[in-house]
Coordinates of C-alpha atoms in Angstrom, one line a residue:
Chain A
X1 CA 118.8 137.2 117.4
X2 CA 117.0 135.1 115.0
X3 CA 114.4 132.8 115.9
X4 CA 113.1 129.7 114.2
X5 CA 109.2 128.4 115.0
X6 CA 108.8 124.8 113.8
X7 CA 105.3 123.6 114.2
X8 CA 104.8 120.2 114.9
X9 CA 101.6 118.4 115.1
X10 CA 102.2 115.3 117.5
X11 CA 100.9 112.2 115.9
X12 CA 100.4 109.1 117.3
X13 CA 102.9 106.6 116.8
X14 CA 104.9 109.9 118.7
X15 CA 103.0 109.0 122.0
X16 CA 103.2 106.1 124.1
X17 CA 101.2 103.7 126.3
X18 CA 101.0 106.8 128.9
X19 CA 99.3 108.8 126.0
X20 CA 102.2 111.4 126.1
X21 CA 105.6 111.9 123.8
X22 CA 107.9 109.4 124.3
X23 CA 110.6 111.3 124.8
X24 CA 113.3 110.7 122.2
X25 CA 111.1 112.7 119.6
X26 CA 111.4 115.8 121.5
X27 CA 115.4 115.6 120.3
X28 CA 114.4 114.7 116.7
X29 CA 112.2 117.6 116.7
X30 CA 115.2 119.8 118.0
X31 CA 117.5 118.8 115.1
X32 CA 114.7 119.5 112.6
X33 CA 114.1 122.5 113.9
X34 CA 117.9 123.4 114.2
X35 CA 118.3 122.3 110.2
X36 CA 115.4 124.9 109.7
X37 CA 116.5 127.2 111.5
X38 CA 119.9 127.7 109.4
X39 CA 117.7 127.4 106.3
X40 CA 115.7 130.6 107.5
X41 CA 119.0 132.7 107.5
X42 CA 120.0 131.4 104.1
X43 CA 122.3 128.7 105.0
X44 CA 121.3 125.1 104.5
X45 CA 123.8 122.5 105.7
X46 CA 124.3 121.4 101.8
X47 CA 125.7 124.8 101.2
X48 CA 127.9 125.4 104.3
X49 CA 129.3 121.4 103.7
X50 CA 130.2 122.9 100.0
X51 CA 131.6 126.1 100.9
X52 CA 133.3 125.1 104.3
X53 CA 134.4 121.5 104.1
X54 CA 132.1 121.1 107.3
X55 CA 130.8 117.2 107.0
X56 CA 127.0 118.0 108.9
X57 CA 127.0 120.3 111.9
X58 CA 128.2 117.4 114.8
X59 CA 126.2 117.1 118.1
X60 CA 128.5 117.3 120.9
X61 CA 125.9 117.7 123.6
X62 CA 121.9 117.5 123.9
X63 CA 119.5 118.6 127.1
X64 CA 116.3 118.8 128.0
X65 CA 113.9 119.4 130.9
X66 CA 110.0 118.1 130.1
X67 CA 107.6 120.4 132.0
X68 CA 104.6 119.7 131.2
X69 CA 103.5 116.5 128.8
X70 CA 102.1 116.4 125.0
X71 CA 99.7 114.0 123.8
X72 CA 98.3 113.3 120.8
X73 CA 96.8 115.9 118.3
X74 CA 99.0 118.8 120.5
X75 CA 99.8 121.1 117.6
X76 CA 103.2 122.1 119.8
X77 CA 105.8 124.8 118.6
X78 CA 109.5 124.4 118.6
X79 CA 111.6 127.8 119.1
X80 CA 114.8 127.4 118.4
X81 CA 118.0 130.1 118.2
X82 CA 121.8 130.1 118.6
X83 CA 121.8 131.2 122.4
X84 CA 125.3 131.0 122.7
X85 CA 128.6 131.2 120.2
X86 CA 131.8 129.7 121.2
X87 CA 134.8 130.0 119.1
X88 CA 134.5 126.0 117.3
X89 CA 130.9 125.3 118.8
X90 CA 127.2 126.9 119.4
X91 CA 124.7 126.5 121.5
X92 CA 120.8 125.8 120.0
X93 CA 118.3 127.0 122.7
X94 CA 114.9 124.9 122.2
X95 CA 111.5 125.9 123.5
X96 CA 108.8 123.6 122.9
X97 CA 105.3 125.7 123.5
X98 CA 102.0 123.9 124.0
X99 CA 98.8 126.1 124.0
X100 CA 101.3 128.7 125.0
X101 CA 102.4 126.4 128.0
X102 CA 106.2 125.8 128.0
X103 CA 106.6 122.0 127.7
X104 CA 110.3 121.4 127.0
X105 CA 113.0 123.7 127.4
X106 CA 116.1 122.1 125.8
X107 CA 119.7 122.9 124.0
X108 CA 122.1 121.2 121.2
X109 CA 125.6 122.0 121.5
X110 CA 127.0 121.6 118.3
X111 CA 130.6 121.9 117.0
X112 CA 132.1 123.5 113.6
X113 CA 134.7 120.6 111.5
X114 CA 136.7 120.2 108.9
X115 CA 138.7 117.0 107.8
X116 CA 141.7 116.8 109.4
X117 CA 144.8 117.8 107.1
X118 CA 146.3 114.1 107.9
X119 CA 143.6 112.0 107.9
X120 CA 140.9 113.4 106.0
X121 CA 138.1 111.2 107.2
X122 CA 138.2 111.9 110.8
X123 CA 137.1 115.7 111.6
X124 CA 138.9 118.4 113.9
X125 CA 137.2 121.3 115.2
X126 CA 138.2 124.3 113.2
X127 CA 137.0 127.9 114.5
X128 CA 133.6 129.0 112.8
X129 CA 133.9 132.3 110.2
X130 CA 132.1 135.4 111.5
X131 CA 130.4 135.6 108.7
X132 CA 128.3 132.7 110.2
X133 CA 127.7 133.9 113.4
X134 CA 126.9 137.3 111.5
X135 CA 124.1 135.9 109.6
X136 CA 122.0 135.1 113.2
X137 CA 122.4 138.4 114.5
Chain B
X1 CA 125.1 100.2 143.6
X2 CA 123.3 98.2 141.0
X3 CA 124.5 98.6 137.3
X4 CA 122.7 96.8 133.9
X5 CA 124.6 96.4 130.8
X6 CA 122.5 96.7 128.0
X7 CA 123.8 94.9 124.4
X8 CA 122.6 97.0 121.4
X9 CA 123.1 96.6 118.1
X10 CA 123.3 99.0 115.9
X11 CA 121.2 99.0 112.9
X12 CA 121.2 100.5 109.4
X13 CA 117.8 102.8 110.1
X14 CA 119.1 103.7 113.4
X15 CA 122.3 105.6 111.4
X16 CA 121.6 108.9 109.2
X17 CA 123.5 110.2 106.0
X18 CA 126.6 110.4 108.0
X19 CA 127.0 107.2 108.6
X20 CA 126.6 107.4 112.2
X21 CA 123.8 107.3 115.2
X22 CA 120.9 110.0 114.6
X23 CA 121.2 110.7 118.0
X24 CA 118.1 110.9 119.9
X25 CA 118.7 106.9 119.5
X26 CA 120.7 107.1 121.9
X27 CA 117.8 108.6 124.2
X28 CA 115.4 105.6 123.3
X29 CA 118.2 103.4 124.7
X30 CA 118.6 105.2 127.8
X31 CA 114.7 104.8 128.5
X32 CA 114.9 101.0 127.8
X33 CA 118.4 100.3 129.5
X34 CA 116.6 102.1 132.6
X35 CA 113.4 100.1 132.7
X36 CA 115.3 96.9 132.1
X37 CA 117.9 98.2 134.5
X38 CA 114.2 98.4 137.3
X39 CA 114.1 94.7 135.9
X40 CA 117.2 93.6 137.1
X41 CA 116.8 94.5 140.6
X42 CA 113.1 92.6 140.9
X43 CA 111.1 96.2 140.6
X44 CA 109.1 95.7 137.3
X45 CA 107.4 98.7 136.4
X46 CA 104.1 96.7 136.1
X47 CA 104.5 95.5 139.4
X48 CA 105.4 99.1 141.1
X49 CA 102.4 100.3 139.0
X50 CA 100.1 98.2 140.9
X51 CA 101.7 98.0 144.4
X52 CA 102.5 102.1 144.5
X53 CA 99.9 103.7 142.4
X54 CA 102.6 105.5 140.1
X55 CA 101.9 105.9 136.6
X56 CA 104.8 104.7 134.5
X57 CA 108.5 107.0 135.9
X58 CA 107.8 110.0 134.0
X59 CA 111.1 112.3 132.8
X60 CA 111.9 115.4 133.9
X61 CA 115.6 116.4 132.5
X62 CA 117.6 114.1 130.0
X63 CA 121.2 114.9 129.2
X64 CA 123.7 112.9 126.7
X65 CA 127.0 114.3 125.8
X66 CA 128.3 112.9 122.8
X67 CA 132.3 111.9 123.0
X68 CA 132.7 109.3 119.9
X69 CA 130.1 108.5 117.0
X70 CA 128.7 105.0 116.5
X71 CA 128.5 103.2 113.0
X72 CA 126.3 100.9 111.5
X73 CA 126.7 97.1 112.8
X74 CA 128.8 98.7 116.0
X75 CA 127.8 96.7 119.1
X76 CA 127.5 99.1 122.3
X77 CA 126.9 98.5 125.9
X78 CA 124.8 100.6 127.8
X79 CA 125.5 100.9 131.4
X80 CA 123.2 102.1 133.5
X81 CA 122.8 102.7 137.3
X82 CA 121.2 104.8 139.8
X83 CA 123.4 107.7 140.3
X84 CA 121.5 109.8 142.9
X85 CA 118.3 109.3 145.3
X86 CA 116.9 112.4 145.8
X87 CA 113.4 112.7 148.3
X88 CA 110.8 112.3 145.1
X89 CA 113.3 112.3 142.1
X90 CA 115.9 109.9 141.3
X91 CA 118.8 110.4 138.4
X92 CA 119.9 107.4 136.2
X93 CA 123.2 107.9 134.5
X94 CA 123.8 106.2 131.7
X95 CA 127.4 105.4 129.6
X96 CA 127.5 104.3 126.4
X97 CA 131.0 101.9 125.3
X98 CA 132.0 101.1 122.0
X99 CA 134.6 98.7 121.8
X100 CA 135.6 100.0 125.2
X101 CA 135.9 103.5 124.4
X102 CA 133.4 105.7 126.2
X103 CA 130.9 107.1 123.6
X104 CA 128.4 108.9 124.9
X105 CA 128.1 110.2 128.8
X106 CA 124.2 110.7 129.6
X107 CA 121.6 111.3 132.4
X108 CA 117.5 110.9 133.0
X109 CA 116.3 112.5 135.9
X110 CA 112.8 110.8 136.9
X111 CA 110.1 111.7 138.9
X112 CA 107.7 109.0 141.8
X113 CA 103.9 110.1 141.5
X114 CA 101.0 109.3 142.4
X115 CA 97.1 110.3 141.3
X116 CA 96.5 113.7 143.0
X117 CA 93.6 112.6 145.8
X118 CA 91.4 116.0 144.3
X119 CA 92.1 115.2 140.5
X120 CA 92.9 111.3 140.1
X121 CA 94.0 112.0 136.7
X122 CA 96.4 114.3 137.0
X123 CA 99.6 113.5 138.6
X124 CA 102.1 114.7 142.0
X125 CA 105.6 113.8 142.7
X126 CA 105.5 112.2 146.2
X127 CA 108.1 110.6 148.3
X128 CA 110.3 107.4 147.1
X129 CA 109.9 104.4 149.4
X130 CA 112.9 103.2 151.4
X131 CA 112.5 100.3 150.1
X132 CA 112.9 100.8 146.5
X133 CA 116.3 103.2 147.2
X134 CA 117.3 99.8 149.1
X135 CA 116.7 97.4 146.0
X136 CA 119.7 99.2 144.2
X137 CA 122.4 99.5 146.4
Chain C
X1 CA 116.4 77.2 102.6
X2 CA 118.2 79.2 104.8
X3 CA 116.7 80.4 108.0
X4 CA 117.6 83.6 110.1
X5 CA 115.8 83.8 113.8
X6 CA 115.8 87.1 115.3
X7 CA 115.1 87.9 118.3
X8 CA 113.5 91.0 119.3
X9 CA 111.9 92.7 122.6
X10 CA 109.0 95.0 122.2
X11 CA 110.1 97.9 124.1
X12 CA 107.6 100.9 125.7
X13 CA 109.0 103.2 122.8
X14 CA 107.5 100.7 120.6
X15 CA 104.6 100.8 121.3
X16 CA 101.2 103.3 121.0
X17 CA 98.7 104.3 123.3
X18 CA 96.7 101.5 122.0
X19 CA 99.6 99.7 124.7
X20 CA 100.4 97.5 121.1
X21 CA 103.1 98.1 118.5
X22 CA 103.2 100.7 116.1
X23 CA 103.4 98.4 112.6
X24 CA 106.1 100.4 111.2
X25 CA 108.1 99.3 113.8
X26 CA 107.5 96.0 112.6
X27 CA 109.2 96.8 109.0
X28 CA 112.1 98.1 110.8
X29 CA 112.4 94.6 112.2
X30 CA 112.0 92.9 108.6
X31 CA 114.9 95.0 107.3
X32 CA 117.2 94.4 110.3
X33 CA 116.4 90.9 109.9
X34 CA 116.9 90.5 106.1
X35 CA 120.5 92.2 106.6
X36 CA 121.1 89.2 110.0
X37 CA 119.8 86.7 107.8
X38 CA 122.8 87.6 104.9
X39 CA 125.3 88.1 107.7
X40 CA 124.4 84.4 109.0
X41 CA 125.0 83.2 105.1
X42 CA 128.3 84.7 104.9
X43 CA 127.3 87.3 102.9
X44 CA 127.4 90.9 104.9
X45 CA 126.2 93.9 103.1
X46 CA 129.9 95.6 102.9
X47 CA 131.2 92.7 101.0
X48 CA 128.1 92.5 98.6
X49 CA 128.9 96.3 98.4
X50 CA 133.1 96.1 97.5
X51 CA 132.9 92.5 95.5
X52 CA 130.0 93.4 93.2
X53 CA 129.6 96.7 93.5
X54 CA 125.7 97.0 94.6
X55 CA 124.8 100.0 96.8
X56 CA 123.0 98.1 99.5
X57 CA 119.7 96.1 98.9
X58 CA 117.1 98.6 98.2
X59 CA 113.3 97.6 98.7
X60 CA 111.0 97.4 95.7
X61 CA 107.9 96.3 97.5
X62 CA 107.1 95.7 101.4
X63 CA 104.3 93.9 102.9
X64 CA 102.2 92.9 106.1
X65 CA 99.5 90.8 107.2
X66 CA 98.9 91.7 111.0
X67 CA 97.7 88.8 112.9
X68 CA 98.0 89.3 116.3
X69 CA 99.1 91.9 118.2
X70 CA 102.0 92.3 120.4
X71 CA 102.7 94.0 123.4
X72 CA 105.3 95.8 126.1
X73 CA 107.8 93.3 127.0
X74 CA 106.9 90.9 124.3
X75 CA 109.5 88.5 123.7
X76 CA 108.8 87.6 119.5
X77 CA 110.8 85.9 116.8
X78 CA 111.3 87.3 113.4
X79 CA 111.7 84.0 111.1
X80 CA 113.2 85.6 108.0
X81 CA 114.2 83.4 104.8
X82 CA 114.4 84.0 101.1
X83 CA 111.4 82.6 99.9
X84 CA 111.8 83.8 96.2
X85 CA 114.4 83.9 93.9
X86 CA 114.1 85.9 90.1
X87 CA 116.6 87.2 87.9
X88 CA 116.8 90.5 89.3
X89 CA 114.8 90.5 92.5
X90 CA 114.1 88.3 95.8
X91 CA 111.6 87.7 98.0
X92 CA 112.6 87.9 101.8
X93 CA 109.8 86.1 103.8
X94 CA 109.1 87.5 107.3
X95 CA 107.5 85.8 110.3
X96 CA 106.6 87.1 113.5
X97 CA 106.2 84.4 116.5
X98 CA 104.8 85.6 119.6
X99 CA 104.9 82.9 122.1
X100 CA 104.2 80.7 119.3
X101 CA 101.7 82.1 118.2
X102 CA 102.2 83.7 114.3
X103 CA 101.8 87.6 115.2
X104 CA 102.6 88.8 111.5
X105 CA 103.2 87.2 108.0
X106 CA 105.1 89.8 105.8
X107 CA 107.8 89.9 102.9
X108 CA 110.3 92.1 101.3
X109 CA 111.3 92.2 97.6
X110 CA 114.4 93.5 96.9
X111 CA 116.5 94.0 93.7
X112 CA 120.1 93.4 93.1
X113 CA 121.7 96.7 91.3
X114 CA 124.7 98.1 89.8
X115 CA 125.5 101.6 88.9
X116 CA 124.7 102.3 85.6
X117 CA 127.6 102.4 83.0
X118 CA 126.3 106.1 81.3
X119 CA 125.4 107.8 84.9
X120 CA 127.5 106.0 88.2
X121 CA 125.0 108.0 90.3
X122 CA 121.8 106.3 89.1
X123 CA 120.9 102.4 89.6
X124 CA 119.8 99.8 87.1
X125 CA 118.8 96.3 88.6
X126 CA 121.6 93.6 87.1
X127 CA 121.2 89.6 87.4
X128 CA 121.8 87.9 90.5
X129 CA 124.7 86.0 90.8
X130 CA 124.6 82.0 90.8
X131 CA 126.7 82.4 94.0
X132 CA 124.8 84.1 95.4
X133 CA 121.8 82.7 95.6
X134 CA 123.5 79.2 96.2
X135 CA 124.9 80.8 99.5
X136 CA 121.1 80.3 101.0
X137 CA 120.5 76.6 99.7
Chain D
X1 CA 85.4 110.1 96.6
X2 CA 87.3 111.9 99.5
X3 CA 91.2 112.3 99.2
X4 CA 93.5 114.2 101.6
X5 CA 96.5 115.7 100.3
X6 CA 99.2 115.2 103.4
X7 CA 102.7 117.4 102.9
X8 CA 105.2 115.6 104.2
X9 CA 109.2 117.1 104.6
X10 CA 111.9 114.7 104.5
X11 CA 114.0 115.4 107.5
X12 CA 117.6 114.1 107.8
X13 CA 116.6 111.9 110.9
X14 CA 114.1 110.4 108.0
X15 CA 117.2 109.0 105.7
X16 CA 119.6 106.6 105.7
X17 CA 123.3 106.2 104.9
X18 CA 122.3 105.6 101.5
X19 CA 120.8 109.2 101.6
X20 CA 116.9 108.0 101.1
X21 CA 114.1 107.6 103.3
X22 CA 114.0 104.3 105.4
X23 CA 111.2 103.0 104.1
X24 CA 109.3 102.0 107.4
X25 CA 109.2 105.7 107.7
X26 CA 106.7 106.0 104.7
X27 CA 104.1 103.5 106.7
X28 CA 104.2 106.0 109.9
X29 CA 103.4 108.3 106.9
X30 CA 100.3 106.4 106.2
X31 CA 99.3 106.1 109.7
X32 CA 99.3 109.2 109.9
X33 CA 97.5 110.2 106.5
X34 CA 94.7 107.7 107.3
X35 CA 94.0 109.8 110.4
X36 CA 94.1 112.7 109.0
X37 CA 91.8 111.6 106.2
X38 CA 89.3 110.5 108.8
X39 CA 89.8 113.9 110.9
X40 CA 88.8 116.0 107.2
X41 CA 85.6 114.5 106.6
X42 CA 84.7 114.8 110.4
X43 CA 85.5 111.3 111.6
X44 CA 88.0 112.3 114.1
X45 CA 88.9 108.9 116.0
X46 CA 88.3 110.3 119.9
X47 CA 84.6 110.4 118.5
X48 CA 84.5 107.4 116.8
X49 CA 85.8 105.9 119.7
X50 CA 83.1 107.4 121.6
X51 CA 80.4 107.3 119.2
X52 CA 80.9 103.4 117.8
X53 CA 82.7 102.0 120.8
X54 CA 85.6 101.3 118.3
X55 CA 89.3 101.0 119.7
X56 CA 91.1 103.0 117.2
X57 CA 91.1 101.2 113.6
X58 CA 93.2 98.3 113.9
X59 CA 95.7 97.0 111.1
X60 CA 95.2 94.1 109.2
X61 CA 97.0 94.5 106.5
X62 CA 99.6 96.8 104.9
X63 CA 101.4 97.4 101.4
X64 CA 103.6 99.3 99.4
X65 CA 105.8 99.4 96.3
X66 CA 108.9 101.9 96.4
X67 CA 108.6 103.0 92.6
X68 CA 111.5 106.1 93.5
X69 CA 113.7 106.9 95.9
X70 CA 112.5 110.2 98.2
X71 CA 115.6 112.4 100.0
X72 CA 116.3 114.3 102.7
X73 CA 114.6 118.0 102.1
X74 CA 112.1 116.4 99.8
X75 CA 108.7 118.2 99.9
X76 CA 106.3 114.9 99.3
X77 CA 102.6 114.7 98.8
X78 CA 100.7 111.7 100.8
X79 CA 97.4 111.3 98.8
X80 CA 95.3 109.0 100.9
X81 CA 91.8 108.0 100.5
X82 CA 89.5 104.8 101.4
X83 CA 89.4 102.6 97.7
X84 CA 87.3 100.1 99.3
X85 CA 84.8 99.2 101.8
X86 CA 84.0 95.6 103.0
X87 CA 81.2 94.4 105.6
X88 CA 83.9 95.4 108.1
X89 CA 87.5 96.0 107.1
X90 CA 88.0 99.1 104.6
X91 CA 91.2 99.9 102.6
X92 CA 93.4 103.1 102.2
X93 CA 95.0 103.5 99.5
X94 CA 98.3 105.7 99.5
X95 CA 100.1 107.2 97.1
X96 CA 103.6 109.0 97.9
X97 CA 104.1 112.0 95.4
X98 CA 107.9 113.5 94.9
X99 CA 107.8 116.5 92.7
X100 CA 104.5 115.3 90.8
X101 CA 106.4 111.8 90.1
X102 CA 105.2 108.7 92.1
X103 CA 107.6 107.9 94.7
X104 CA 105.5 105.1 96.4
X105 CA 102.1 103.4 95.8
X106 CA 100.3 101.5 98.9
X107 CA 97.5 100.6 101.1
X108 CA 96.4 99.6 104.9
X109 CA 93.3 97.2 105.5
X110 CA 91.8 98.9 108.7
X111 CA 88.9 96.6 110.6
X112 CA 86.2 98.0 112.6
X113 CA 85.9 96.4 115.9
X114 CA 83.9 96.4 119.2
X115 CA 84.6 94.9 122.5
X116 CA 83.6 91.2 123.0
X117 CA 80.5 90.8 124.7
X118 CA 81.8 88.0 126.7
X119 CA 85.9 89.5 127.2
X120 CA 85.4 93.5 126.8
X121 CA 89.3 93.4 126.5
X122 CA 89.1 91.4 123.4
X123 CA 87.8 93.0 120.1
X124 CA 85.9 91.4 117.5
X125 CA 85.3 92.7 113.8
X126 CA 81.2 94.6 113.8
X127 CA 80.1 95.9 110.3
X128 CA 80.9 99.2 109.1
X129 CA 77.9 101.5 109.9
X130 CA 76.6 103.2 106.4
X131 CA 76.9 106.8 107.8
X132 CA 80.4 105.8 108.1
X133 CA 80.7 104.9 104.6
X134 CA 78.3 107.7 103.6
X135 CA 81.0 110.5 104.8
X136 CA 83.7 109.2 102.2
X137 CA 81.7 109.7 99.3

């Protein structure tokens, strides 16, 4: 299983008054690091919307759990992989490490499209090739 | 059981390349439709700062299922309400509606605390007061 | 002159551990208030966009004088007007009130494009219609 | 003089529907340059804080002109460093580099402050110390 390790350095207009994240930025960070992550197998979004028809890789569902807080300067590590393949969607398992300390442990469900044969510019979920879940493995 | 409606607007920077809500927008609304939802019911956080000792109502777990996308210029509602007391956590559920149709279905689980008495600045979940469960209902 | 008043509330996710906002935040609130103060003219972006086929308004130059700060829970006013017209361009002027009190004095220059005739996919900035700048006398 | 060469990626969250950066994001570039120009000559601002009594470096003042359009995946250079030092304000000078071509070309006006003698919670401008200066050069 592949395994994606983003490092982000936590700047801050990231934290708040209470000197930690504010958490919407731990999300941001998880779809960066999920865009990177199907870079690092050789498939960038641009190149899966060509070949595929697929219009972005849609978020159906988004989780986290905040363990322990990051402040300013934390030079934190995002580890991301596809935990979990369904037949139209996948599951994006997050880890954010601090110092080795797990911070946030988090997941992005998203879903495979293509335009729908009627209506072109609304999408229907469409099975994903194996060829894609292949290239994680 | 108390419930705030938040207005949003939608705004062009809050909307990515698709045309629609990056999403972890959706998480920064959650955070203000709960503190303005704490508003609503006479419990400022500034005033429970000072007459509890808690330090802001830090997250634990945030959850958001994504059902319909939201546009540029669309004008939600989030509705927010306490969903479940627990003895030091409490879970705010939050739905989002577009034009009446339910848009995204989401959750913040937060934590009362209080200064640990051997290490002021560091932090322990401790029981919520009656009162506070009672403002809500 | 045309004025647009926007109202705005200075959220916790707005702000830094300095417990003030983060001035990019305040540039956010220029361009959401330049697009409100076209809407209230009778003149929303789409419609620029399909009747003379600009591709939105895009920003030349940007600028901030920080007064004041402002804080959680702040209640300002952005006063936004065009303060400037030229052939191609126009000045949006920007005014932060906080309680009265002028918080920030900033402007926007933007320019009025088309696509260009040897190359649809590139931009060339195009004189500003009489009508249009009539629309904010 | 002392430069700092920040790399900056464009991340999808970063752009807007008209598939460039949303250009408050380049500011929160700044910010973030500024610090990181201060951290590389040994100015980190937890010591200046400690050292000078200072409460970070408030903004006065900000610019920028958008010479070219940046995109999601850009890889973009922020080349910051302090162009000129008054009694007690100083200015950074940005320039945004896309693929050796300049993207965007601005500054911040930074003030150095103390607490009032007579209202600690209020600041007031205090000269620049020379060492200060000194490390820049």
């Amino acid at each position: 299983m592949k395994t994606y390790r983003y490092d982000v350095t936590v700047h801050w207009g990231d934290t708040d008054p209470a000197r930690i994240v504010f958490y919407p930025n731990y999300f941001a960070w998880f779809d960066e690091s999920t865009r990177l992550l199907f870079d690092s197998v050789g498939l960038p979004w641009e190149k899966l919307m060509e070949k595929y028809r697929i219009h972005g890789l849609p978020i159906v569902e988004a989780h986290a759990k905040f363990l322990a807080p990051s402040k300013f300067r934390d030079e934190i590590v995002v580890e991301s992989s596809v935990v979990e393949w369904n037949e139209k969607t996948f599951k994006v398992g997050h880890t954010v490490l601090n110092r080795g300390v797990r911070a946030v442990e988090g997941y992005e469900v998203r879903v495979w499209t293509n335009p729908r044969p009627d209506d072109p510019a609304r999408l229907k979920a469409v099975p994903i090739p194996a060829e894609i879940k292949a290239a994680f493995e």
